[in-house]
Coordinates of C-alpha atoms and ligand atoms in Angstrom, one line a residue:
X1 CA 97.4 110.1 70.8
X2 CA 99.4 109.1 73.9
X3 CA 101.5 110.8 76.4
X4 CA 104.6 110.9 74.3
X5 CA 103.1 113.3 72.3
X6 CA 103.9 117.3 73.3
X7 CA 100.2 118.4 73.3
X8 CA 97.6 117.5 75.2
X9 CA 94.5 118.6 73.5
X10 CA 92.6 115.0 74.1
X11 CA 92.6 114.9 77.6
X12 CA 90.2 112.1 78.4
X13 CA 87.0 112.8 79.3
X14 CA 86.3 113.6 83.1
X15 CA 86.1 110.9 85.5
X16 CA 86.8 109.4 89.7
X17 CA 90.0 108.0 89.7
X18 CA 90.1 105.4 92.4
X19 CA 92.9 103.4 93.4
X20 CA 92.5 100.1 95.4
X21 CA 96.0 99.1 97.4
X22 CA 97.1 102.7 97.8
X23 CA 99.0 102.0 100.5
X24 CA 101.0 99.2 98.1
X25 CA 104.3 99.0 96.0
X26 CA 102.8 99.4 93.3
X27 CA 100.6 102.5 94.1
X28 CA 103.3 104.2 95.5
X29 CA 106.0 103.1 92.7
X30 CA 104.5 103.4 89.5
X31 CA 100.8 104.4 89.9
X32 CA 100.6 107.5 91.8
X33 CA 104.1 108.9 89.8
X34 CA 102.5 108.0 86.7
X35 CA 99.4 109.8 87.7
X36 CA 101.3 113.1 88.7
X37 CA 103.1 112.5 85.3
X38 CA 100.1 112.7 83.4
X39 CA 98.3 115.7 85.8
X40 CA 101.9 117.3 85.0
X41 CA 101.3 117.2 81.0
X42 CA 97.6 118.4 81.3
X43 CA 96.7 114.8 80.2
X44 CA 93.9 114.3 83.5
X45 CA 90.9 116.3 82.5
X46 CA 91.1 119.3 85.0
X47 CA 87.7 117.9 86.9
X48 CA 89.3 114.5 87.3
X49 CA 89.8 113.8 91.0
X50 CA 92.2 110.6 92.4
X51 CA 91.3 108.8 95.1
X52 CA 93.6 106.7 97.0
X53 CA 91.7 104.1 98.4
X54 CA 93.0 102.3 101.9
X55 CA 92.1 99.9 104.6
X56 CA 93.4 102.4 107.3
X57 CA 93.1 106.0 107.5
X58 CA 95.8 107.0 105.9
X59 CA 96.6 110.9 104.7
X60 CA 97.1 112.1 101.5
X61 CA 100.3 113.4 102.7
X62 CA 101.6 109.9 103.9
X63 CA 100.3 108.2 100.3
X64 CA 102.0 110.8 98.5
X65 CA 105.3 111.0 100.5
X66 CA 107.2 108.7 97.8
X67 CA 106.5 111.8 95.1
X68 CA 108.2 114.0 97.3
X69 CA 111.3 111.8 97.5
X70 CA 111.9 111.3 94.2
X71 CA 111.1 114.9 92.8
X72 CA 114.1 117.2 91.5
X73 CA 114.6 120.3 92.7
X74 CA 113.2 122.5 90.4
X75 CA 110.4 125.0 91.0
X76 CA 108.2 123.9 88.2
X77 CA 108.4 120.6 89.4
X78 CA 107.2 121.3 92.8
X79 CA 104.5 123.4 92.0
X80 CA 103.2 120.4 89.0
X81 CA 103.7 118.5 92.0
X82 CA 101.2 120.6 94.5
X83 CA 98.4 120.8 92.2
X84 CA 98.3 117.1 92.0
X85 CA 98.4 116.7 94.9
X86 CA 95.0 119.1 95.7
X87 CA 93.5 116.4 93.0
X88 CA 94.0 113.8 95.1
X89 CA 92.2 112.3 97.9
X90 CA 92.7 109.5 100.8
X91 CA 89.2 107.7 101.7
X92 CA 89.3 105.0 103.4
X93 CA 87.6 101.5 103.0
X94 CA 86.7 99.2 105.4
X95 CA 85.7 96.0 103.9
X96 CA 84.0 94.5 107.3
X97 CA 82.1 97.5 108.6
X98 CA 79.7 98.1 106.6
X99 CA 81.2 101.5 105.7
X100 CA 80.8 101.1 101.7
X101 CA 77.5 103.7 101.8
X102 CA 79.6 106.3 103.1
X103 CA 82.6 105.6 101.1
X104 CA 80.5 105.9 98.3
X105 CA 78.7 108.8 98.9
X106 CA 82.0 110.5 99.8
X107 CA 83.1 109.1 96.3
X108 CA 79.8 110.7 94.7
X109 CA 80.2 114.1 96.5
X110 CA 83.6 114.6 95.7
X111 CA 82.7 114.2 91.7
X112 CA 79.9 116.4 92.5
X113 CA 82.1 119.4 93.8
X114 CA 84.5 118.6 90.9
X115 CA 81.9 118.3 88.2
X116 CA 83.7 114.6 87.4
X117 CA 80.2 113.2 86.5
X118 CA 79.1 109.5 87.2
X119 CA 82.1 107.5 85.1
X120 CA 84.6 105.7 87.1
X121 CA 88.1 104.6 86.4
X122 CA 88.8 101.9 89.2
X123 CA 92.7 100.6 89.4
X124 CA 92.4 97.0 91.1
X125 CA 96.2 97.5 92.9
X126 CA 95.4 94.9 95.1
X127 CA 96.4 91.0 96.0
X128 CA 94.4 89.0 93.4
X129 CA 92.0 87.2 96.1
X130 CA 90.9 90.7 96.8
X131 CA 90.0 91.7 93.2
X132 CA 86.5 90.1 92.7
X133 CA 85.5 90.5 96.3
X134 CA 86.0 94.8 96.4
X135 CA 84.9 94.7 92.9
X136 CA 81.3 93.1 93.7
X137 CA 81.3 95.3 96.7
X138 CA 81.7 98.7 94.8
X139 CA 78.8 97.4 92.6
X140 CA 76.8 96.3 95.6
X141 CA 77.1 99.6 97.3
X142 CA 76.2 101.4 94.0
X143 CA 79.2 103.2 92.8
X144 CA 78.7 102.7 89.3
X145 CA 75.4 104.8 88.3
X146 CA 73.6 103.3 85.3
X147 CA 74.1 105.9 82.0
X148 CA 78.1 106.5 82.5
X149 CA 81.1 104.4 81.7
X150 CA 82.7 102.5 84.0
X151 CA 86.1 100.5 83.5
X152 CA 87.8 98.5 86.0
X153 CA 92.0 98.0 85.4
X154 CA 93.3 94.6 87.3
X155 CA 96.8 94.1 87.7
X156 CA 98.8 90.7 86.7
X157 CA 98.8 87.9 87.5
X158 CA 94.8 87.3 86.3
X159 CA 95.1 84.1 87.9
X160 CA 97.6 81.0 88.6
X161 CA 96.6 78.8 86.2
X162 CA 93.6 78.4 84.0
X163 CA 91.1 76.9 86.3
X164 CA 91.4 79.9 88.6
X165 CA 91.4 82.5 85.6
X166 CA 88.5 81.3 84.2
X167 CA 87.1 81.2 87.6
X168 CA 87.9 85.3 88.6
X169 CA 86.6 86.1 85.3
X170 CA 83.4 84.4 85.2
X171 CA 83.1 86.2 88.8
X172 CA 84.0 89.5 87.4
X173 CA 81.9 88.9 84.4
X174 CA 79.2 88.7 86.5
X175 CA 79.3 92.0 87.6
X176 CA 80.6 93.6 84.0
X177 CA 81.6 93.4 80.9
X178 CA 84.7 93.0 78.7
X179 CA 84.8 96.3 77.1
X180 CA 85.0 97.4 80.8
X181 CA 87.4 95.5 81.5
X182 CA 91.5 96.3 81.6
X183 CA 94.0 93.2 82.4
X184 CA 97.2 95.3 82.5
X185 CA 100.9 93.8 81.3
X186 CA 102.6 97.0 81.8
X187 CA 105.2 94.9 78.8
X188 CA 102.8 96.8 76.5
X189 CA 103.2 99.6 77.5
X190 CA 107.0 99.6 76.6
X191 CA 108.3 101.7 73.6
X192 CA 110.1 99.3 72.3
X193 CA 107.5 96.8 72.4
X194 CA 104.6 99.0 70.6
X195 CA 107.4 99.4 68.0
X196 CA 107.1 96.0 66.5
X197 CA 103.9 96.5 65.0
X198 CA 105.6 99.6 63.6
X199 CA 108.6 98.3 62.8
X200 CA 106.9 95.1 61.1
X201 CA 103.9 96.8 59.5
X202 CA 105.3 100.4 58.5
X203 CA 108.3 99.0 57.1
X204 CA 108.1 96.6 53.2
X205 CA 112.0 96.1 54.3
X206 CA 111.4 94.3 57.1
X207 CA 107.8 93.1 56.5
X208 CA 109.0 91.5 53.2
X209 CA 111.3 89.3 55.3
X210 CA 109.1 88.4 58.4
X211 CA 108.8 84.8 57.6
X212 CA 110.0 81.3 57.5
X213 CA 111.7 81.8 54.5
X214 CA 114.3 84.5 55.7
X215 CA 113.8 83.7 59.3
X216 CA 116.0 81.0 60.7
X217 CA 114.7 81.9 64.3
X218 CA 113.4 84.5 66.8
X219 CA 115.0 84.9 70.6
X220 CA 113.5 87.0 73.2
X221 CA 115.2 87.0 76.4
X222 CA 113.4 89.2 79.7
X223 CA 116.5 88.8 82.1
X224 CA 116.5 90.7 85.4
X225 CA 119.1 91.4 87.5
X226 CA 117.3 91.6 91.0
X227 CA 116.3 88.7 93.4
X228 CA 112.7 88.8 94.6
X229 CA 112.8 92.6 96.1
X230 CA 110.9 91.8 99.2
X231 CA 107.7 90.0 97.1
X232 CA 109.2 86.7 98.6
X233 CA 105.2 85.8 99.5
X234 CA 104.2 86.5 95.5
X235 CA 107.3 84.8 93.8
X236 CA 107.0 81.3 95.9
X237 CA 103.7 81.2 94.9
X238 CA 104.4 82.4 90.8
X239 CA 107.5 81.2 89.1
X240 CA 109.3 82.2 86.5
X241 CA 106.8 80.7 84.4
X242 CA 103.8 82.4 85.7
X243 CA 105.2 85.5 86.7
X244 CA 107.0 86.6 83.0
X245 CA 106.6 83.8 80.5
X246 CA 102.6 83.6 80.8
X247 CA 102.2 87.3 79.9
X248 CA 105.4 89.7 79.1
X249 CA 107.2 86.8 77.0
X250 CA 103.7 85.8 75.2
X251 CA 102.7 89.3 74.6
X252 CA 106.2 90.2 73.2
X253 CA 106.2 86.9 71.1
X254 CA 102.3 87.4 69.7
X255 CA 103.9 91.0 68.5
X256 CA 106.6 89.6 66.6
X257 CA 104.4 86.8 65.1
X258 CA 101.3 87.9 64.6
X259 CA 99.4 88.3 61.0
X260 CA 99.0 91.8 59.7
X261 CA 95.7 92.8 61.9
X262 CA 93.2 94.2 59.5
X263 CA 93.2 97.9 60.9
X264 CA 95.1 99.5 63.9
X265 CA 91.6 99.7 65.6
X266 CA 91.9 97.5 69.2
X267 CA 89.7 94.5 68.6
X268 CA 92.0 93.7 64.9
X269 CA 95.5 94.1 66.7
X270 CA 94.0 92.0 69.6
X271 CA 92.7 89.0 67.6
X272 CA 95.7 88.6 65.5
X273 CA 97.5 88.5 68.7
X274 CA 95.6 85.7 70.6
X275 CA 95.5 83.9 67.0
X276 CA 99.5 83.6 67.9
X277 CA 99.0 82.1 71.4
X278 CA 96.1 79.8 70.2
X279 CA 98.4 78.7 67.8
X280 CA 101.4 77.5 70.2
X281 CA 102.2 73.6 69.7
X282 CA 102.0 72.0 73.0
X283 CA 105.6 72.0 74.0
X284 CA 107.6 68.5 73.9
X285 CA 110.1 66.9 76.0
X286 CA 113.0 68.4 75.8
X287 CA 111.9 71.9 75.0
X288 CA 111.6 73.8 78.8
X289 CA 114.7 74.0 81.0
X290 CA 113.7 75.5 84.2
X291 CA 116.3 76.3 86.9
X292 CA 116.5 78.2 90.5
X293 CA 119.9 80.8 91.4
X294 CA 122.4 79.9 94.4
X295 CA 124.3 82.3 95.8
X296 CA 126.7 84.3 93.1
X297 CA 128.1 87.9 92.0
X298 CA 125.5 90.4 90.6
X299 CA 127.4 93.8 89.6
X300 CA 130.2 93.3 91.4
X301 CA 128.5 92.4 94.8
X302 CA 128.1 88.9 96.2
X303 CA 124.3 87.9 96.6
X304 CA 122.4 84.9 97.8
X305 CA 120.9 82.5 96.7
X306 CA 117.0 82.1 96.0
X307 CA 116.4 79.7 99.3
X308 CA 118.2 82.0 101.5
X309 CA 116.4 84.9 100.7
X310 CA 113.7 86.1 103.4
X311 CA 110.6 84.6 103.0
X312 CA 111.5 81.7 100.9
X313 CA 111.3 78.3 102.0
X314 CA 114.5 77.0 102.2
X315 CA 113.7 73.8 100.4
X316 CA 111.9 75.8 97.6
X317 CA 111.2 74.4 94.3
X318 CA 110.3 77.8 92.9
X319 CA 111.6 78.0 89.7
X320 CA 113.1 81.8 89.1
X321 CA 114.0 80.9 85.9
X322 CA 112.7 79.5 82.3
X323 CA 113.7 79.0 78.8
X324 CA 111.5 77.5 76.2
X325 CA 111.5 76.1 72.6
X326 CA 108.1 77.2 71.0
X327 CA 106.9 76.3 67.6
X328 CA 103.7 78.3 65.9
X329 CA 101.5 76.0 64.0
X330 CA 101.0 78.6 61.4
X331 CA 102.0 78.8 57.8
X332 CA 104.1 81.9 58.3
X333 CA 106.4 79.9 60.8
X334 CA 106.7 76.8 59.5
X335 CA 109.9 75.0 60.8
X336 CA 110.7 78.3 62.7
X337 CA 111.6 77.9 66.4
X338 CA 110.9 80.3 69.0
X339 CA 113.0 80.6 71.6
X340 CA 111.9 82.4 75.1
X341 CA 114.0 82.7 78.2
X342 CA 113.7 85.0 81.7
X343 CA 115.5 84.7 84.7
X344 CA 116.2 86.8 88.1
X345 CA 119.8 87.2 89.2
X346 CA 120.8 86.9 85.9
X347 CA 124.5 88.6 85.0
X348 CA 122.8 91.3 82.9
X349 CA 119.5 93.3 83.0
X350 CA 118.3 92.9 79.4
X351 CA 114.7 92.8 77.7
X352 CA 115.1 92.3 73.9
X353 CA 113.7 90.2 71.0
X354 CA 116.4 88.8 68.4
X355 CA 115.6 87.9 64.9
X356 CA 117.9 86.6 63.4
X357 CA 118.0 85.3 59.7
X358 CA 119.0 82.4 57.5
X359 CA 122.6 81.7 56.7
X360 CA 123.0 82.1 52.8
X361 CA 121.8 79.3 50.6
X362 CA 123.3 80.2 47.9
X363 CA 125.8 82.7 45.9
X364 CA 129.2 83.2 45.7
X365 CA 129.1 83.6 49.8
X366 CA 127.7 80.7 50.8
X367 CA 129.7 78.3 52.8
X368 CA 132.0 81.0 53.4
X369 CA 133.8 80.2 56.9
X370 CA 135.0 82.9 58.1
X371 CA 133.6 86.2 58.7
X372 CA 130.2 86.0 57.5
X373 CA 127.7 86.1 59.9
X374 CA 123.8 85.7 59.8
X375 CA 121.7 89.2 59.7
X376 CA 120.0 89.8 62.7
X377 CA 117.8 92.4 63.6
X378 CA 117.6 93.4 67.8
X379 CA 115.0 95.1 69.1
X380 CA 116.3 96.1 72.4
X381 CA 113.3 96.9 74.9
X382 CA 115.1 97.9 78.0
X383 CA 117.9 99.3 79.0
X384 CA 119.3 101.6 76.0
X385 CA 115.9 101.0 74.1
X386 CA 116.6 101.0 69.9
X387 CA 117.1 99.3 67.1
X388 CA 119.7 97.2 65.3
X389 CA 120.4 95.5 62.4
X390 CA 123.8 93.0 62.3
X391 CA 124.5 92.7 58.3
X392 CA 128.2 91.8 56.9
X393 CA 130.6 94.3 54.9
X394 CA 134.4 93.9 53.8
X395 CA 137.1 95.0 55.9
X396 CA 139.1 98.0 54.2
X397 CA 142.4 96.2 52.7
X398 CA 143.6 94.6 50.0
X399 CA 142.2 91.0 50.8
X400 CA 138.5 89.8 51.1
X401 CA 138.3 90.0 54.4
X402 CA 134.1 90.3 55.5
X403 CA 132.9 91.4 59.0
X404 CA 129.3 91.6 60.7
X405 CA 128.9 95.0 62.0
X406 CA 125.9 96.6 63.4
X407 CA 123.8 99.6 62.6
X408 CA 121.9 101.1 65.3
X409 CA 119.2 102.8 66.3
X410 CA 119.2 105.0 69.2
X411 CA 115.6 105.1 70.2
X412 CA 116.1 106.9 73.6
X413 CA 118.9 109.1 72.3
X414 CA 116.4 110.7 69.6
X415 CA 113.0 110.8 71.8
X416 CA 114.4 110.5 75.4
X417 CA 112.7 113.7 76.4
X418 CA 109.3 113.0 75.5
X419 CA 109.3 109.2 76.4
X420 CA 106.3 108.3 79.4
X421 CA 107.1 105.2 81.4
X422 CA 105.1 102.4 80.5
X423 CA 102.3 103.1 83.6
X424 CA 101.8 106.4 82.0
X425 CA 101.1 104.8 78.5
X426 CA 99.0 102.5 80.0
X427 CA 97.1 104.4 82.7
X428 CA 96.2 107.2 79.8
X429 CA 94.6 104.3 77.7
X430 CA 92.6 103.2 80.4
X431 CA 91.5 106.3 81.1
X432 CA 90.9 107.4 77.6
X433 CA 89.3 103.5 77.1
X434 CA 91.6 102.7 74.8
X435 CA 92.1 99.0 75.1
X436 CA 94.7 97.8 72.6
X437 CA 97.5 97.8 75.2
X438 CA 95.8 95.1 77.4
X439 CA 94.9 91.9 77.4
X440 CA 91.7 90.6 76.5
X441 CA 90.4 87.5 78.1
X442 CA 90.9 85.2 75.1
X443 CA 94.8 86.2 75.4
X444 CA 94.9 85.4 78.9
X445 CA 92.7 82.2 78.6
X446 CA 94.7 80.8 75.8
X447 CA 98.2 82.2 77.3
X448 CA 97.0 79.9 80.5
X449 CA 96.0 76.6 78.4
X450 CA 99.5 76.8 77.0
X451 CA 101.3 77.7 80.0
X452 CA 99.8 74.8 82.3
X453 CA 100.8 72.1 79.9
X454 CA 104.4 73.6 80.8
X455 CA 103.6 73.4 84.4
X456 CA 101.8 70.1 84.8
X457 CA 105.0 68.5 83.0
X458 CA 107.5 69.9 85.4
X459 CA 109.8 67.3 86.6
X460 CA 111.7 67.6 90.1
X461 CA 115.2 69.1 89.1
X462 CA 117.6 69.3 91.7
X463 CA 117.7 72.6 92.5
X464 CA 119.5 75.9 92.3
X465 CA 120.7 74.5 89.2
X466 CA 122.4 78.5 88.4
X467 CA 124.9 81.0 89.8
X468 CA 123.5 84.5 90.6
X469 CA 125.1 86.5 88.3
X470 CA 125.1 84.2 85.1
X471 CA 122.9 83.9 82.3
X472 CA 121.3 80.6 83.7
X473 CA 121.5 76.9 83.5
X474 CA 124.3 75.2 81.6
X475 CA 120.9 73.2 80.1
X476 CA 119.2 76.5 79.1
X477 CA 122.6 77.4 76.7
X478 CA 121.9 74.3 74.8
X479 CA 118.5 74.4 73.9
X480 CA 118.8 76.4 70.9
X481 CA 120.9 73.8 69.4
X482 CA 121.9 72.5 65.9
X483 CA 124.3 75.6 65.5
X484 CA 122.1 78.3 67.4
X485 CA 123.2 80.1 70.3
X486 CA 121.7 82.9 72.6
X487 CA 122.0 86.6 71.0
X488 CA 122.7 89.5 73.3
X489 CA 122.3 92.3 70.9
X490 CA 125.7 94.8 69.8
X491 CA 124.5 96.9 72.0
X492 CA 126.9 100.2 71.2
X493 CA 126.0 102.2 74.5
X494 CA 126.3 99.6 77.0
Ligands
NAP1 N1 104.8 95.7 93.2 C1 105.0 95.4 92.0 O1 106.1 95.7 91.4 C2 104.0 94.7 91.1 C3 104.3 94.3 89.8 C4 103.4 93.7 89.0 C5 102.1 93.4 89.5 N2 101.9 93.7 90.8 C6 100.5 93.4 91.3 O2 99.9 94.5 91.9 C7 99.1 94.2 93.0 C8 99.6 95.0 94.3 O3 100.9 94.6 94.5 P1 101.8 95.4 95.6 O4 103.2 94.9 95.3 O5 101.6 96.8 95.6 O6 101.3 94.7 96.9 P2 101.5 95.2 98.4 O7 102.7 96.1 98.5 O8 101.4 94.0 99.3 O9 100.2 96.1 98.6 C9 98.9 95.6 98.5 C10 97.9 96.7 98.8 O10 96.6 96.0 98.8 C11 96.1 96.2 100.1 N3 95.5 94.9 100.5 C12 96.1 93.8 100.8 N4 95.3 92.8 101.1 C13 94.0 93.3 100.9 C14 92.7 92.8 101.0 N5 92.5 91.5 101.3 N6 91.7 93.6 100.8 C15 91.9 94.9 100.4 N7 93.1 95.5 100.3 C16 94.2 94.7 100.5 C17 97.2 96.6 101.0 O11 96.7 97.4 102.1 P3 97.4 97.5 103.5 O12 98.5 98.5 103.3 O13 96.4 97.9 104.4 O14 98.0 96.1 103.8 C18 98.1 97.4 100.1 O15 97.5 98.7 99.9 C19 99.2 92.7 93.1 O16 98.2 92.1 92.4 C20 100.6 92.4 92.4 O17 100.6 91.1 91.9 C21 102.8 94.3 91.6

């Protein structure tokens, strides 16, 4: 069960909730809201304390401030609101001190007046470099008591490359194990997303077709409409192909592509999964188009372009875009490209995987010019998530006249009440130690191997090579080639 469901009769079992980097972006955007959403639903266990965890004294009142800003009105609200906030704790941590025994006793007592027991849930929402280092300390300074479970959630990116992934894992590995381990892609936590394996595997009508021989090819396009928000620092370092492509576009493509797992139970969704990525050709010439924005118009409003934005080098080579052609080496997906794309300061926020089907080979149809248009089924992950499925009909009238129409889908228009952002999903896994949603190392190791053959064949491109505001690089339009274009799906409520 999850927190899109209405009751909440499996409550995880009680725990300390720590979170590392409280004073962050991320704490304060989507981990402490996503907390108070689940204390809200009764989905913390009632003896579940949080602890935000920062360098300097901060209050509680100070890490919780953004909750009070975004609340509504309402009275419910504000009381939901003021019991989370008596479960939730500042302590601070002073890495250089030599203040770890106190923080963890304090730690220990707290779980002690709340009858929380020995487990701890620790959410890593810190700079990478810092992950390893706070993580041996917490084991050094005895957090973790032997007997009760322990799981440790880091945040993306799980290194730059594969060199340095293999290298924080075998550090964190030292300390524990896999099944304790969480590498969070909060991609899998999206509705939308955790639909394909519905959508393919509940379905004979569409898991009948979910192959070379109906499939001419499969899009998926991440798009973003915002610049680097401040993360200047990050993004310089990242790319497009580090920062989306290595793990939301992977995780979304080993969805659609994956082999039937064996059961729904974590470990057989996970290895048909990394079988996808482990079977990614090496990419060719010919098959990446990267490219960088210059100034444009996003919604109306003129914006700069990636070099003049604060914090970037002005002679950056940062890529903020990528589109690639990738091919499966598997049965299934013979002769079936794969075509991947993301970009910031694109013309459109969009997140959505295309299918789209073979023309007709045959019948009294085929080679029809006019009207007919391939069947192609959209599964639109953000905004307006749903469904839809392009197929053609005749126009009312006296002639033959054929159209491709749509049928849709409205996923947030029937659920939109009980849907949990993507945090919530994920943070109620963790805590329940559920780890289907996340990605085990053998994803991430073979995500990197094929990723830095992208990265070591980057060629100097003369740079920005896009207008804010458009859907990328005249270079990116053409990869599809040999008839194929880019898809943005008939969206009906956009
Ligand atoms: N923000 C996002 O939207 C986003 C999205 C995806 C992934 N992430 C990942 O989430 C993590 C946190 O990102 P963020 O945007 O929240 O970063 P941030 O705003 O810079 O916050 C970083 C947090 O970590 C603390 N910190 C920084 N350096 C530290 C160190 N050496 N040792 C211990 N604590 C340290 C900071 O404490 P002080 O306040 O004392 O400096 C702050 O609480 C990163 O790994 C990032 O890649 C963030």
């Amino acid at each position: 069960m999850s927190p899109t469901d209405t009751t909440a009769s499996d409550r995880c079992a009680p725990c300390v909730i720590l979170v590392f980097g409280a004073t962050g972006d991320l704490a304060k955007r989507k981990i402490f809201p996503a907390l108070a959403a689940l204390h809200q639903r009764g989905f913390l266990h009632r003896a579940t304390p949080v602890v935000g965890v920062t360098r300097r004294a901060t209050s509680e009142a100070e890490l919780l401030a953004p909750l009070d800003a975004a609340k509504g009105g309402g009275a419910a609200e504000a009381d939901a609101l003021a019991a989370f906030r008596a479960d939730v704790r500042s302590l601070s941590f002073d890495y250089t001190a030599g203040t770890l025994r106190a923080f963890v006793d304090a730690v220990d007592a707290l779980a002690h007046e709340r009858g929380a027991g020995g487990a701890r849930a620790v959410y890593f929402a810190l700079p990478a470099d810092a992950f390893e280092p706070t993580a041996a300390l917490l084991v050094q300074g005895g957090l973790f008591t032997a007997g009760s479970w322990r799981r440790l959630c880091f945040e993306k990116p799980f290194g730059h490359d594969l060199a340095s992934a293999q290298a924080l894992n075998d550090r964190i590995t030292c300390h524990f194990d896999e099944p304790s381990i969480y590498r969070i892609d909060h991609y899998l936590g999206k509705e939308l997303v955790r639909n394909l394996l519905v959508m393919r595997f509940a379905n004979p009508l569409f898991g009948s077709v979910w192959d070379r021989h109906c499939i001419d090819h499969v899009q998926v396009t991440l798009a973003e409409t915002l610049g680097t928000e401040g993360r200047a620092g990050y993004y310089e370092r990242a790319g497009a192909v580090r920062d989306m492509l290595q793990n939301h576009l992977l995780q979304v493509l080993a969805l659609a592509a994956m082999e039937p797992p064996a059961t729904l139970d974590a470990e057989a969704i996970r290895d048909a999964m990394v079988d996808v990525v482990r079977r990614l050709a090496p990419v060719q010439a010919g098959d990446v188009v990267v490219g960088q924005y210059g100034p444009g118009e996003v919604g109306g409003h003129a914006v700069p372009g990636y070099r003049q934005e604060r914090g970037v080098d002005p002679a950056s080579s940062t890529e903020t875009f990528v589109a690639v052609r990738a091919r499966i080496d598997h049965p299934r997906w013979d002769g079936v490209p794969f075509f991947l794309r993301t970009g910031k300061r694109m013309g459109r926020r969009l997140a959505e995987a295309n299918i789209v089907f073979r023309p007709l080979s045959g019948g009294p149809f085929a080679g029809a010019t006019t009207g007919v248009g391939p069947n192609v089924i959209s599964i639109r992950i953000q905004p307006n998530e749903g469904i839809s499925i392009e197929f053609n009909v005749k126009v009312p009238g006296e002639d033959l006249r054929i159209e491709t129409v749509a049928m849709e889908h409205c996923h947030h228009c029937v659920y939109g009440l009980n849907t949990a952002e993507a945090y919530e999903i994920l943070l109620h896994e963790f805590l329940c130690g559920d780890p289907t949603l996340f990605a085990r190392w053998d994803f991430v190791e073979a995500s990197w191997r094929w990723v830095d053959r992208i990265t070591a064949g980057a060629r100097a491109i003369a740079f920005p090579n896009y207008s804010a505001g458009t859907s990328g690089p005249a270079a990116a339009e053409a990869l599809p080639g040999e008839g194929r274009h880019w898809i943005v799906s008939r969206d009906i409520l956009s």
